mmCIF file with all atom_site columns, C-alpha atoms in Angstrom:
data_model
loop_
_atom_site.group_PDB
_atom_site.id
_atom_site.type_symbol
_atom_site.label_atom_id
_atom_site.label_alt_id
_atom_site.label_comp_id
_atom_site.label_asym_id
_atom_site.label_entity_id
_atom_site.label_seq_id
_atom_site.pdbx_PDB_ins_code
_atom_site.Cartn_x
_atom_site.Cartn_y
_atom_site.Cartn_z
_atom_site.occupancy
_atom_site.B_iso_or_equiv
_atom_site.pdbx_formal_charge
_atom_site.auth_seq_id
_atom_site.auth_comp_id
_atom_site.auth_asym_id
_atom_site.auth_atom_id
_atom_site.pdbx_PDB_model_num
ATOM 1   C CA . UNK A 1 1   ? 3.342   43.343  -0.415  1.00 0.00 ? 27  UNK A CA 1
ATOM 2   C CA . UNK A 1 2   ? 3.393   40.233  -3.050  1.00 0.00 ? 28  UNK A CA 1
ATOM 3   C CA . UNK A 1 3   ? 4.104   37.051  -1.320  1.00 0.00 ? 29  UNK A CA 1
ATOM 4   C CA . UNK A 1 4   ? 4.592   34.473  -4.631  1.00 0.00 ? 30  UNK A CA 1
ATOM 5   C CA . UNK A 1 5   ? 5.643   31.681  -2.201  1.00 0.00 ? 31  UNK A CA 1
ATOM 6   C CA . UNK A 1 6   ? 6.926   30.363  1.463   1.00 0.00 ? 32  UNK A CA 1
ATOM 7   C CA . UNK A 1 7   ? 9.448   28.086  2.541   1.00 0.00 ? 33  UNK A CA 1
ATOM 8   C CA . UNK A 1 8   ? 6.994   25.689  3.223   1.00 0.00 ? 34  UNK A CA 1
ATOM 9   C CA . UNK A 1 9   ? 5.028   25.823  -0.095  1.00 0.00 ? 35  UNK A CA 1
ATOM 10  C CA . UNK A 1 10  ? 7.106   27.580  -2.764  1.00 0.00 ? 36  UNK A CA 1
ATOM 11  C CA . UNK A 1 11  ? 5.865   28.674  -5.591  1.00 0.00 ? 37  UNK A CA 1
ATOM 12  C CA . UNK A 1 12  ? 7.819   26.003  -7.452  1.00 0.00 ? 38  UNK A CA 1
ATOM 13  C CA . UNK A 1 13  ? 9.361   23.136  -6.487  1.00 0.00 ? 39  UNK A CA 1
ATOM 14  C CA . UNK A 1 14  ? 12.296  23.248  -9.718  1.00 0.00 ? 40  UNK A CA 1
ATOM 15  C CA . UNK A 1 15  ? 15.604  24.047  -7.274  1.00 0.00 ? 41  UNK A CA 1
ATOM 16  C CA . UNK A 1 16  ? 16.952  25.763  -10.413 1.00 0.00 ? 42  UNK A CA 1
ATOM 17  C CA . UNK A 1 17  ? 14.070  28.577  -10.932 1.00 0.00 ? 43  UNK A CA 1
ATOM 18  C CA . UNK A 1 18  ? 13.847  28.844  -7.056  1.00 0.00 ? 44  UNK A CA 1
ATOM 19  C CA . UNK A 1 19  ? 15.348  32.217  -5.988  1.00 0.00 ? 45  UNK A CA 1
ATOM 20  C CA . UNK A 1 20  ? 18.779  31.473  -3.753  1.00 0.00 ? 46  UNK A CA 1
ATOM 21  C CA . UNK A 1 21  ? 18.432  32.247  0.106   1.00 0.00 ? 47  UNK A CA 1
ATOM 22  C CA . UNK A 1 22  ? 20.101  35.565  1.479   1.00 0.00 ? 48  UNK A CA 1
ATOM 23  C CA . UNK A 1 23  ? 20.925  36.637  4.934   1.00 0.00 ? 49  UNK A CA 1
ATOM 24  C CA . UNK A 1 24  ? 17.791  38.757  5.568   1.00 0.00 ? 50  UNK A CA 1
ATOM 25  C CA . UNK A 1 25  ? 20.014  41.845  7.087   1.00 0.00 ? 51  UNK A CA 1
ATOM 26  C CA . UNK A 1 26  ? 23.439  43.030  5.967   1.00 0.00 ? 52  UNK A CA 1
ATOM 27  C CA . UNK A 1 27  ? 24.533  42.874  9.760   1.00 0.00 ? 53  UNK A CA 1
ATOM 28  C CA . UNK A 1 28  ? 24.909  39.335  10.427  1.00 0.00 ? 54  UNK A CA 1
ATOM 29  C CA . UNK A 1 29  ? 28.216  38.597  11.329  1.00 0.00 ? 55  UNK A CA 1
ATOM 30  C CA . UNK A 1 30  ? 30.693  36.635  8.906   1.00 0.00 ? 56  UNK A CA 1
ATOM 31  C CA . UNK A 1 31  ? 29.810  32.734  8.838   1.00 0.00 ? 57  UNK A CA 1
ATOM 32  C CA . UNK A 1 32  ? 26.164  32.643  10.225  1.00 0.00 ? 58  UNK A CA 1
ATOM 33  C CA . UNK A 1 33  ? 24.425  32.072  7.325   1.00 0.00 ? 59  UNK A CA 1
ATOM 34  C CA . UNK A 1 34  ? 25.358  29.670  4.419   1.00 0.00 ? 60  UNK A CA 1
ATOM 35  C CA . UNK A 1 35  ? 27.323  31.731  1.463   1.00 0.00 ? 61  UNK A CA 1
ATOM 36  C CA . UNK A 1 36  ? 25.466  32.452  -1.324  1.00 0.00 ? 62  UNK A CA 1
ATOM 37  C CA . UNK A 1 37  ? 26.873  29.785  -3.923  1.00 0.00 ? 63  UNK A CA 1
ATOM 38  C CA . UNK A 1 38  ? 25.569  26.128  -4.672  1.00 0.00 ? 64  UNK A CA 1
ATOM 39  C CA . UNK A 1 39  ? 27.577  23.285  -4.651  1.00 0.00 ? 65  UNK A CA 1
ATOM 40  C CA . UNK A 1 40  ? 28.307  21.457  -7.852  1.00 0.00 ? 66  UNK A CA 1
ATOM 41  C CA . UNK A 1 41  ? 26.469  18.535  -8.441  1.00 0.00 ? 67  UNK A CA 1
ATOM 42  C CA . UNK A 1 42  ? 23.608  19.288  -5.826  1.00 0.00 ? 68  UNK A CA 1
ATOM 43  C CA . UNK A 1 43  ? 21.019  20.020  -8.160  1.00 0.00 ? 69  UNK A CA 1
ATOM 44  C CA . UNK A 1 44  ? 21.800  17.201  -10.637 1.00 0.00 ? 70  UNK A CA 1
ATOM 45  C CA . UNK A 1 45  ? 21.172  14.751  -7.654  1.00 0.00 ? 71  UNK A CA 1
ATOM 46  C CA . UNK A 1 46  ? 18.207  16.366  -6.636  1.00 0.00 ? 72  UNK A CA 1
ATOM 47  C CA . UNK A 1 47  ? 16.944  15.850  -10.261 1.00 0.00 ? 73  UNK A CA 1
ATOM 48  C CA . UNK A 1 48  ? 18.757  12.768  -10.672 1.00 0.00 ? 74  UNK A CA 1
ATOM 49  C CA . UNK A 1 49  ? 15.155  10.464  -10.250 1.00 0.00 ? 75  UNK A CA 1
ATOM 50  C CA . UNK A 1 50  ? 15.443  7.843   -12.146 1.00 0.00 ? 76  UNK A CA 1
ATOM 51  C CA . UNK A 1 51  ? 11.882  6.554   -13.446 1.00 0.00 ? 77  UNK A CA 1
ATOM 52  C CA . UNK A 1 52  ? 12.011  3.266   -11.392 1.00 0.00 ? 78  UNK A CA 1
ATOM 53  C CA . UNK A 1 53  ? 12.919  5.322   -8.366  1.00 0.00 ? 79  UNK A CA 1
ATOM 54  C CA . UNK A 1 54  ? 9.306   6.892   -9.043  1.00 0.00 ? 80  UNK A CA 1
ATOM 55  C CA . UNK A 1 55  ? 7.767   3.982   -10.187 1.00 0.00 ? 81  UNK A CA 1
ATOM 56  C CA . UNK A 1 56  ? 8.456   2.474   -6.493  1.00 0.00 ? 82  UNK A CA 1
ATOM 57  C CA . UNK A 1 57  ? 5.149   3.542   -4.570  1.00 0.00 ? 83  UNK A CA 1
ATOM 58  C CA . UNK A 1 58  ? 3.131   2.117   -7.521  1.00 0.00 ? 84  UNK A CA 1
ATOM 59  C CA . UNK A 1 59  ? 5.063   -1.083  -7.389  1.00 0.00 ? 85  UNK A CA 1
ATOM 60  C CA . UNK A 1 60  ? 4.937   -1.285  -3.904  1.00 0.00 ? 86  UNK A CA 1
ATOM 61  C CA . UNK A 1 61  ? 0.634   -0.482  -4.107  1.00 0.00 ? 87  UNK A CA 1
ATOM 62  C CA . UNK A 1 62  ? 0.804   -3.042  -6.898  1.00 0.00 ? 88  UNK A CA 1
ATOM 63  C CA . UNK A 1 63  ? 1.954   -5.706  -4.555  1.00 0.00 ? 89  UNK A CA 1
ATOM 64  C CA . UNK A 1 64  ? 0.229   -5.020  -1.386  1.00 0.00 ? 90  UNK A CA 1
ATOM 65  C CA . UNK A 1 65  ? -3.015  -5.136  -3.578  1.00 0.00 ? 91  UNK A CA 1
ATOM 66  C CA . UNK A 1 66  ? -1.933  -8.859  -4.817  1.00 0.00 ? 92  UNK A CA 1
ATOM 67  C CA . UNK A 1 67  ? -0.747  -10.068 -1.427  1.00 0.00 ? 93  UNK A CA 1
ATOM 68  C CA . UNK A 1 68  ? -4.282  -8.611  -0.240  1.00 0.00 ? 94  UNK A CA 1
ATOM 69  C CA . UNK A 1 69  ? -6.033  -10.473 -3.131  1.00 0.00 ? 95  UNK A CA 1
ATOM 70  C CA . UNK A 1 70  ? -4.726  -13.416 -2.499  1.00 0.00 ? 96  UNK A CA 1
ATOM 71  C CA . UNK A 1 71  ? -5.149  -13.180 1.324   1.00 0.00 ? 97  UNK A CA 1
ATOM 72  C CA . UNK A 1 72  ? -9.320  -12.409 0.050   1.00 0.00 ? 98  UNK A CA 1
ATOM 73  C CA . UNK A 1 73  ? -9.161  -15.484 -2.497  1.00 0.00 ? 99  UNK A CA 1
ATOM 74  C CA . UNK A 1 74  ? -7.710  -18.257 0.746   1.00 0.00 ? 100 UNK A CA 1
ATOM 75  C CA . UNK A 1 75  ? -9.981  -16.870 2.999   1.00 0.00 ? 101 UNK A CA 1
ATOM 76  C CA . UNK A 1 76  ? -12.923 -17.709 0.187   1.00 0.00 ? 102 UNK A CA 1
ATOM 77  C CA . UNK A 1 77  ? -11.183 -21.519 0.222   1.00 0.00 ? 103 UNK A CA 1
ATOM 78  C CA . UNK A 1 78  ? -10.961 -21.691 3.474   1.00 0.00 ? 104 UNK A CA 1
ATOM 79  C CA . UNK A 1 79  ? -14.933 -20.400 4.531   1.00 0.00 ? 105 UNK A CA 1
ATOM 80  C CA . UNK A 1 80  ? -15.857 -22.962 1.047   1.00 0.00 ? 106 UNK A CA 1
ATOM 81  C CA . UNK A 1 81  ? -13.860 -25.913 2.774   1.00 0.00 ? 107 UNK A CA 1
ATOM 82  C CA . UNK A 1 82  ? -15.572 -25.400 6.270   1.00 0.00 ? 108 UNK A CA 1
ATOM 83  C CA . UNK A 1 83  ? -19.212 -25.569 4.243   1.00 0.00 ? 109 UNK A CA 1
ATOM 84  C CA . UNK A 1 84  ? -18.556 -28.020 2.594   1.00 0.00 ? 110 UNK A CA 1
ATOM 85  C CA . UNK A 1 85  ? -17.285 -30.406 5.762   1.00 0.00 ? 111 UNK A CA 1
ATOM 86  C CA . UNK A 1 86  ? -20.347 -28.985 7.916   1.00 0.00 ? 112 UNK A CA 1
ATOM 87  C CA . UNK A 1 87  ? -22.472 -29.793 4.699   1.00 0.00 ? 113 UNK A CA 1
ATOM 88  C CA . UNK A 1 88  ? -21.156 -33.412 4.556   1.00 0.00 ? 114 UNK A CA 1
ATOM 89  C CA . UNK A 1 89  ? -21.454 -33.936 8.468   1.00 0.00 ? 115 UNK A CA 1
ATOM 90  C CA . UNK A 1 90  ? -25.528 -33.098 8.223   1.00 0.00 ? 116 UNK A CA 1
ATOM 91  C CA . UNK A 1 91  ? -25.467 -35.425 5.135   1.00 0.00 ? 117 UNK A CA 1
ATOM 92  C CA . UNK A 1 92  ? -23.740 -37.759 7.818   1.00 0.00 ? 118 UNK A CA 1
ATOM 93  C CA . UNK A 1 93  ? -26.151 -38.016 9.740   1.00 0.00 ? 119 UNK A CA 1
ATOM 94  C CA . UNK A 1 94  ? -29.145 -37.813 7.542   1.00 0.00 ? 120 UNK A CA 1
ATOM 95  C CA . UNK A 1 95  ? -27.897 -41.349 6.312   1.00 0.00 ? 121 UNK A CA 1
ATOM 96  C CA . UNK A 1 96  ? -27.728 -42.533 9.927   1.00 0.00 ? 122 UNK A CA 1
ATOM 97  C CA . UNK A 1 97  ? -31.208 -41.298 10.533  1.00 0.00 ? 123 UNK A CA 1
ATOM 98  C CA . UNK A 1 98  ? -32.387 -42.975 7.427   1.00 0.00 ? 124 UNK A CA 1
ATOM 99  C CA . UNK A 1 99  ? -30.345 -46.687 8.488   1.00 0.00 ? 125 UNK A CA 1
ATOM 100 C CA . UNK A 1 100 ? -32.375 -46.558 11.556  1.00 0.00 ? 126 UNK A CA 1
ATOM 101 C CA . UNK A 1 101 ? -35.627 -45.722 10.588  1.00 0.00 ? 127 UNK A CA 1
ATOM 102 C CA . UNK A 1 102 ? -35.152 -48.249 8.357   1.00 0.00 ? 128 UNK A CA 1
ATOM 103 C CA . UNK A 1 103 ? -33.811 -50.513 10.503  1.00 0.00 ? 129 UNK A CA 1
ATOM 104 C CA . UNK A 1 104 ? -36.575 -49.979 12.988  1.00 0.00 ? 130 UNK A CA 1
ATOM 105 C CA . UNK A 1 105 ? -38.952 -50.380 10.144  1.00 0.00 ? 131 UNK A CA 1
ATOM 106 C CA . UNK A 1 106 ? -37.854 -54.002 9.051   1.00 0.00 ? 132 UNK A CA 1
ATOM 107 C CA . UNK A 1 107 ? -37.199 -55.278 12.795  1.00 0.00 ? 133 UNK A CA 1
ATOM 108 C CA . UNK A 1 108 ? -41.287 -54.654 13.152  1.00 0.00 ? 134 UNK A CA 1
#
């Protein structure tokens, strides 16, 4: 028994080289299945992708990588900004250190 394909993963994914689905016994009564014709049009909107339409996830990746590179690059600012306020607060006091020992020093 060759199997070339399943519903799930057919052997192609072209509609038009797909074979058409059949009522698997000739007793099924009249109207249970769908007839075996395809409706005009439906396979020129299933092919009908137009290159932006699959452009779209790469665009979309494309922006969520800059929104997420800029998030990274004022997140650097900010941690820089912090260092550099803590930096100037120990420079801060250092001076004040330095005006009293000097102070001290000139009052003896």
């Amino acid at each position: 028994m060759n199997i070339f394909g399943t519903i799930d993963r057919p052997l192609t994914h072209d509609p038009k080289k797909q074979a058409p689905m059949k009522p698997s016994t000739p007793s099924e009564p009249a109207g249970s299945a769908i007839p075996d014709f395809t409706t005009p049009g439906a396979t020129e909107s299933r092919q009908n992708r137009t290159r932006e339409m699959q452009l779209i996830p790469e665009a979309l990746a494309r922006a969520h990588m800059h929104e997420r590179l800029q998030d990274a690059e004022r997140e650097r600012r900010a941690v820089r900004l912090a260092t550099a306020r803590r930096m100037q607060r120990r420079a801060e006091r250092a001076s004040m250190r330095a005006r009293r020992a000097l102070a001290i020093a000139v009052m003896q």
